[in-house]
């Protein structure tokens, strides 16, 4: 770390549902944490939603990043991660003075993915949230065989609703590696081919009001497993409709209860892998099991990335670094994201007069 860097530029919550750019102190890593110099931050829907829903002032926005380790806490072992290593990871942005839309952040050492040389920071920034969510949906919620344990093809069908989301694209690829023979998904029609290349066998248009019924019919009413990568709006109804009359399990990314008899929904929440207590909106206590699972997922994903076994989606680089976050939020809020990941290069942020930096 540059020993002169005591303060940094960061995107902060205003406390009234807005964001502003300010200079604040560089955070210091705790014993099990590392300080990361953020090179690229990636945007997720949770970023703008949390700014609006949790109106607290002075928290740093942004959950996902790629960067270089600048300092390690006293308990971080050299075999885990070292200063100078290129990593990608996630933090819980907008709820405390630490987040990805900043020049530096502190992150737990167990939830970092080491980057192979061939992968750019721009590409890598999108990996952690999508891959940890996809893993938990497939292997915790639905108890499917891990790719490493998959010796025989898995019979039966899996529905991955919202296959063109960041989470969906990873979920399709992992499900294929696990030996799923039939992977049904939904997207806009122009993305059907792209999802088939990732491993989907059947793709339906999610805007078709009969998509749920059509999936139910094409599986002869036998579908009993789904990952709902949207989990809001009409998808609880659509995904439930696709499932068998006998019921089944839906892995969700936002909380909901299905109104159809016999269907269990199981929520994945990435933040539970960070290892600390948090309020979102209910209180979650630290969960050592989730920490261990997160650590194992990061190790596995590092191997998959090194072997170029994961295909990452295109990125959309918003100009002017952190100054562009307001523009990126508006783009995502109006539903303009279609398969690409919005990212910010921190070095693109222009020097600012901090007297008037409301975004
Ligand atoms: N619980 C967790 O830990 C967790 C983790 C990650 C994400 N999430 C949540 O998961 C959701 C998705 O996040 P993301 O970052 O993966 O999304 P994203 O990449 O921003 O998703 C964009 C894509 O969503 C697709 N889409 C939009 N509406 C759809 C619908 N009704 N049905 C099917 N597909 C639809 C569009 O596909 P087309 O381009 O084909 O139209 C679009 O390309 C968000 O609500 C997010 O907050 C939760």
Coordinates of N, CA and C and ligand atoms in Angstrom, one line a residue, residues 43-49 64 129-130 132-134 137 160-169 186-192 195 204-207 228-235 238 252-255 267-273 280 332 335-341, ligand 1:
X43 N -21.2 -3.7 -10.6 CA -22.5 -3.2 -10.1 C -23.4 -4.4 -10.0
X44 N -24.2 -4.5 -8.9 CA -25.2 -5.5 -8.8 C -26.6 -4.8 -8.4
X45 N -27.7 -5.5 -8.7 CA -29.0 -4.8 -8.4 C -29.1 -4.4 -6.9
X46 N -28.4 -5.2 -6.0 CA -28.5 -4.9 -4.6 C -27.9 -3.5 -4.3
X47 N -27.0 -3.0 -5.1 CA -26.4 -1.7 -4.8 C -27.4 -0.6 -4.8
X48 N -28.1 -0.4 -5.8 CA -29.1 0.7 -5.8 C -30.3 0.4 -4.9
X49 N -30.7 -0.9 -4.8 CA -31.8 -1.3 -3.9 C -31.5 -0.9 -2.5
X64 N -19.0 -5.7 -5.1 CA -18.2 -6.6 -5.8 C -17.0 -5.9 -6.5
X129 N -20.0 -12.8 -6.7 CA -21.4 -12.9 -6.2 C -22.2 -13.9 -7.0
X130 N -22.0 -13.9 -8.4 CA -22.7 -14.8 -9.2 C -22.3 -16.3 -8.9
X132 N -20.8 -17.6 -6.1 CA -21.2 -18.1 -4.8 C -22.7 -18.3 -4.7
X133 N -23.5 -17.4 -5.3 CA -24.9 -17.6 -5.3 C -25.3 -18.9 -6.1
X134 N -24.7 -19.0 -7.3 CA -25.1 -20.2 -8.1 C -24.7 -21.5 -7.3
X137 N -27.3 -22.1 -4.6 CA -28.6 -22.5 -5.1 C -28.6 -24.0 -5.5
X160 N -33.9 -23.2 -14.7 CA -33.1 -22.0 -14.3 C -33.8 -20.8 -14.9
X161 N -34.7 -20.2 -14.1 CA -35.5 -19.0 -14.6 C -34.6 -17.8 -14.5
X162 N -34.5 -17.1 -15.7 CA -33.6 -15.9 -15.7 C -32.2 -16.3 -16.0
X163 N -32.1 -17.1 -17.1 CA -30.7 -17.7 -17.4 C -29.8 -16.6 -17.9
X164 N -30.3 -15.4 -18.3 CA -29.3 -14.4 -18.8 C -28.9 -13.4 -17.7
X165 N -29.3 -13.6 -16.5 CA -28.8 -12.8 -15.4 C -27.3 -13.3 -15.1
X166 N -26.6 -12.4 -14.3 CA -25.3 -12.8 -14.0 C -25.3 -14.1 -13.2
X167 N -26.2 -14.3 -12.3 CA -26.3 -15.5 -11.5 C -26.7 -16.7 -12.4
X168 N -27.7 -16.4 -13.3 CA -28.2 -17.5 -14.2 C -27.1 -18.1 -15.1
X169 N -26.3 -17.2 -15.7 CA -25.3 -17.7 -16.7 C -24.3 -18.6 -16.0
X186 N -35.0 -19.4 -19.2 CA -35.8 -18.4 -19.8 C -34.9 -17.2 -20.0
X187 N -35.2 -16.5 -21.1 CA -34.5 -15.2 -21.4 C -35.3 -14.5 -22.5
X188 N -34.8 -13.3 -23.0 CA -35.4 -12.7 -24.2 C -35.0 -13.6 -25.4
X189 N -35.9 -13.6 -26.4 CA -35.6 -14.5 -27.5 C -34.2 -14.3 -28.2
X190 N -33.7 -13.1 -28.2 CA -32.4 -12.8 -28.9 C -31.3 -13.5 -28.1
X191 N -31.5 -13.9 -26.9 CA -30.4 -14.5 -26.0 C -30.6 -16.1 -25.9
X192 N -31.6 -16.6 -26.6 CA -31.7 -18.1 -26.6 C -30.5 -18.8 -27.0
X195 N -27.7 -18.8 -24.4 CA -27.9 -19.7 -23.2 C -27.7 -21.1 -23.6
X204 N -37.1 -20.6 -23.0 CA -38.4 -20.0 -23.3 C -38.3 -18.5 -23.0
X205 N -39.3 -17.7 -23.6 CA -39.3 -16.3 -23.5 C -40.1 -16.0 -22.2
X206 N -39.4 -15.3 -21.2 CA -40.0 -15.0 -19.9 C -41.1 -14.0 -20.0
X207 N -41.2 -13.3 -21.1 CA -42.3 -12.3 -21.3 C -43.6 -13.0 -21.8
X228 N -34.7 -19.8 -9.2 CA -35.3 -18.6 -9.7 C -34.4 -17.5 -9.5
X229 N -33.7 -17.1 -10.6 CA -32.6 -16.1 -10.6 C -33.2 -14.7 -10.6
X230 N -34.5 -14.5 -10.6 CA -35.1 -13.2 -10.5 C -35.8 -13.1 -9.1
X231 N -36.7 -14.0 -8.8 CA -37.4 -14.1 -7.5 C -38.2 -12.9 -7.1
X232 N -38.8 -12.2 -8.1 CA -39.6 -11.1 -7.8 C -40.6 -10.8 -8.9
X233 N -41.5 -9.9 -8.7 CA -42.5 -9.6 -9.8 C -43.4 -10.9 -10.1
X234 N -43.4 -11.3 -11.3 CA -44.3 -12.4 -11.7 C -43.6 -13.8 -11.6
X235 N -42.3 -13.8 -11.3 CA -41.6 -15.1 -11.4 C -42.0 -16.1 -10.3
X238 N -44.8 -17.8 -12.0 CA -44.4 -18.5 -13.3 C -43.6 -19.7 -12.9
X252 N -34.2 -19.7 -4.3 CA -34.5 -18.3 -4.7 C -33.4 -17.4 -4.3
X253 N -33.4 -16.2 -5.0 CA -32.3 -15.2 -4.7 C -32.9 -14.0 -3.9
X254 N -34.2 -13.9 -3.9 CA -35.0 -12.9 -3.1 C -36.0 -13.8 -2.3
X255 N -36.4 -13.3 -1.1 CA -37.3 -14.2 -0.3 C -38.7 -14.2 -0.9
X267 N -34.0 -19.7 0.3 CA -33.3 -18.5 -0.1 C -31.8 -18.6 0.1
X268 N -31.1 -18.2 -0.9 CA -29.6 -18.0 -0.8 C -29.3 -16.6 -0.5
X269 N -28.4 -16.3 0.4 CA -28.0 -14.9 0.7 C -26.5 -14.9 0.8
X270 N -25.8 -14.3 -0.2 CA -24.4 -14.3 -0.3 C -23.7 -13.7 1.0
X271 N -24.3 -12.7 1.6 CA -23.7 -12.0 2.7 C -23.5 -13.0 3.9
X272 N -24.3 -14.1 4.0 CA -24.1 -15.0 5.1 C -22.7 -15.7 5.0
X273 N -22.0 -15.6 3.9 CA -20.7 -16.2 3.8 C -19.6 -15.3 4.2
X280 N -30.5 -7.3 7.7 CA -30.8 -7.1 6.3 C -32.1 -7.7 5.9
X332 N -29.4 0.5 -14.8 CA -29.9 -0.7 -14.3 C -31.4 -0.6 -13.8
X335 N -34.1 -1.2 -16.3 CA -34.1 -2.5 -16.9 C -33.3 -2.6 -18.2
X336 N -32.3 -1.8 -18.4 CA -31.6 -1.8 -19.7 C -30.5 -2.8 -19.7
X337 N -30.1 -3.4 -18.5 CA -29.1 -4.4 -18.5 C -29.6 -5.6 -19.3
X338 N -28.8 -6.1 -20.3 CA -29.2 -7.3 -20.9 C -27.9 -8.2 -21.1
X339 N -27.7 -9.0 -20.1 CA -26.6 -10.0 -20.2 C -25.2 -9.4 -19.9
X340 N -25.0 -8.1 -19.9 CA -23.7 -7.5 -19.6 C -23.6 -7.1 -18.2
X341 N -22.3 -7.0 -17.7 CA -22.1 -6.6 -16.3 C -21.6 -5.1 -16.3
Ligands
LIG1 N1 -29.6 -13.4 -2.6 C1 -28.4 -13.2 -3.1 O1 -27.4 -13.4 -2.4 C2 -28.3 -12.6 -4.4 C3 -27.1 -12.6 -5.1 C4 -27.0 -12.1 -6.4 C5 -28.2 -11.5 -7.0 N2 -29.3 -11.5 -6.3 C6 -30.6 -11.0 -6.8 O2 -30.8 -11.7 -8.0 C7 -31.5 -10.9 -9.0 C8 -30.7 -10.9 -10.3 O3 -29.4 -10.4 -10.1 P1 -28.3 -10.4 -11.3 O4 -27.2 -9.5 -10.9 O5 -28.0 -11.8 -11.5 O6 -29.2 -9.8 -12.5 P2 -28.8 -9.1 -13.8 O7 -27.5 -9.7 -14.3 O8 -28.8 -7.6 -13.6 O9 -30.0 -9.5 -14.7 C9 -30.3 -8.9 -15.9 C10 -31.0 -9.9 -16.8 O10 -32.2 -10.3 -16.2 C11 -33.1 -10.9 -17.2 N3 -34.4 -10.7 -16.7 C12 -35.0 -9.5 -16.4 N4 -36.3 -9.8 -16.0 C13 -36.5 -11.1 -16.1 C14 -37.6 -12.0 -15.8 N5 -38.8 -11.5 -15.4 N6 -37.5 -13.3 -16.0 C15 -36.3 -13.8 -16.5 N7 -35.2 -13.0 -16.7 C16 -35.3 -11.7 -16.6 C17 -32.7 -10.1 -18.5 O11 -32.5 -11.1 -19.5 P3 -32.6 -10.8 -21.1 O12 -31.4 -10.0 -21.3 O13 -32.6 -12.1 -21.7 O14 -33.9 -10.0 -21.2 C18 -31.4 -9.3 -18.1 O15 -30.4 -9.6 -19.0 C19 -31.6 -9.5 -8.3 O16 -32.8 -9.3 -7.7 C20 -30.5 -9.5 -7.3 O17 -30.7 -8.6 -6.2 C21 -29.4 -12.0 -5.0

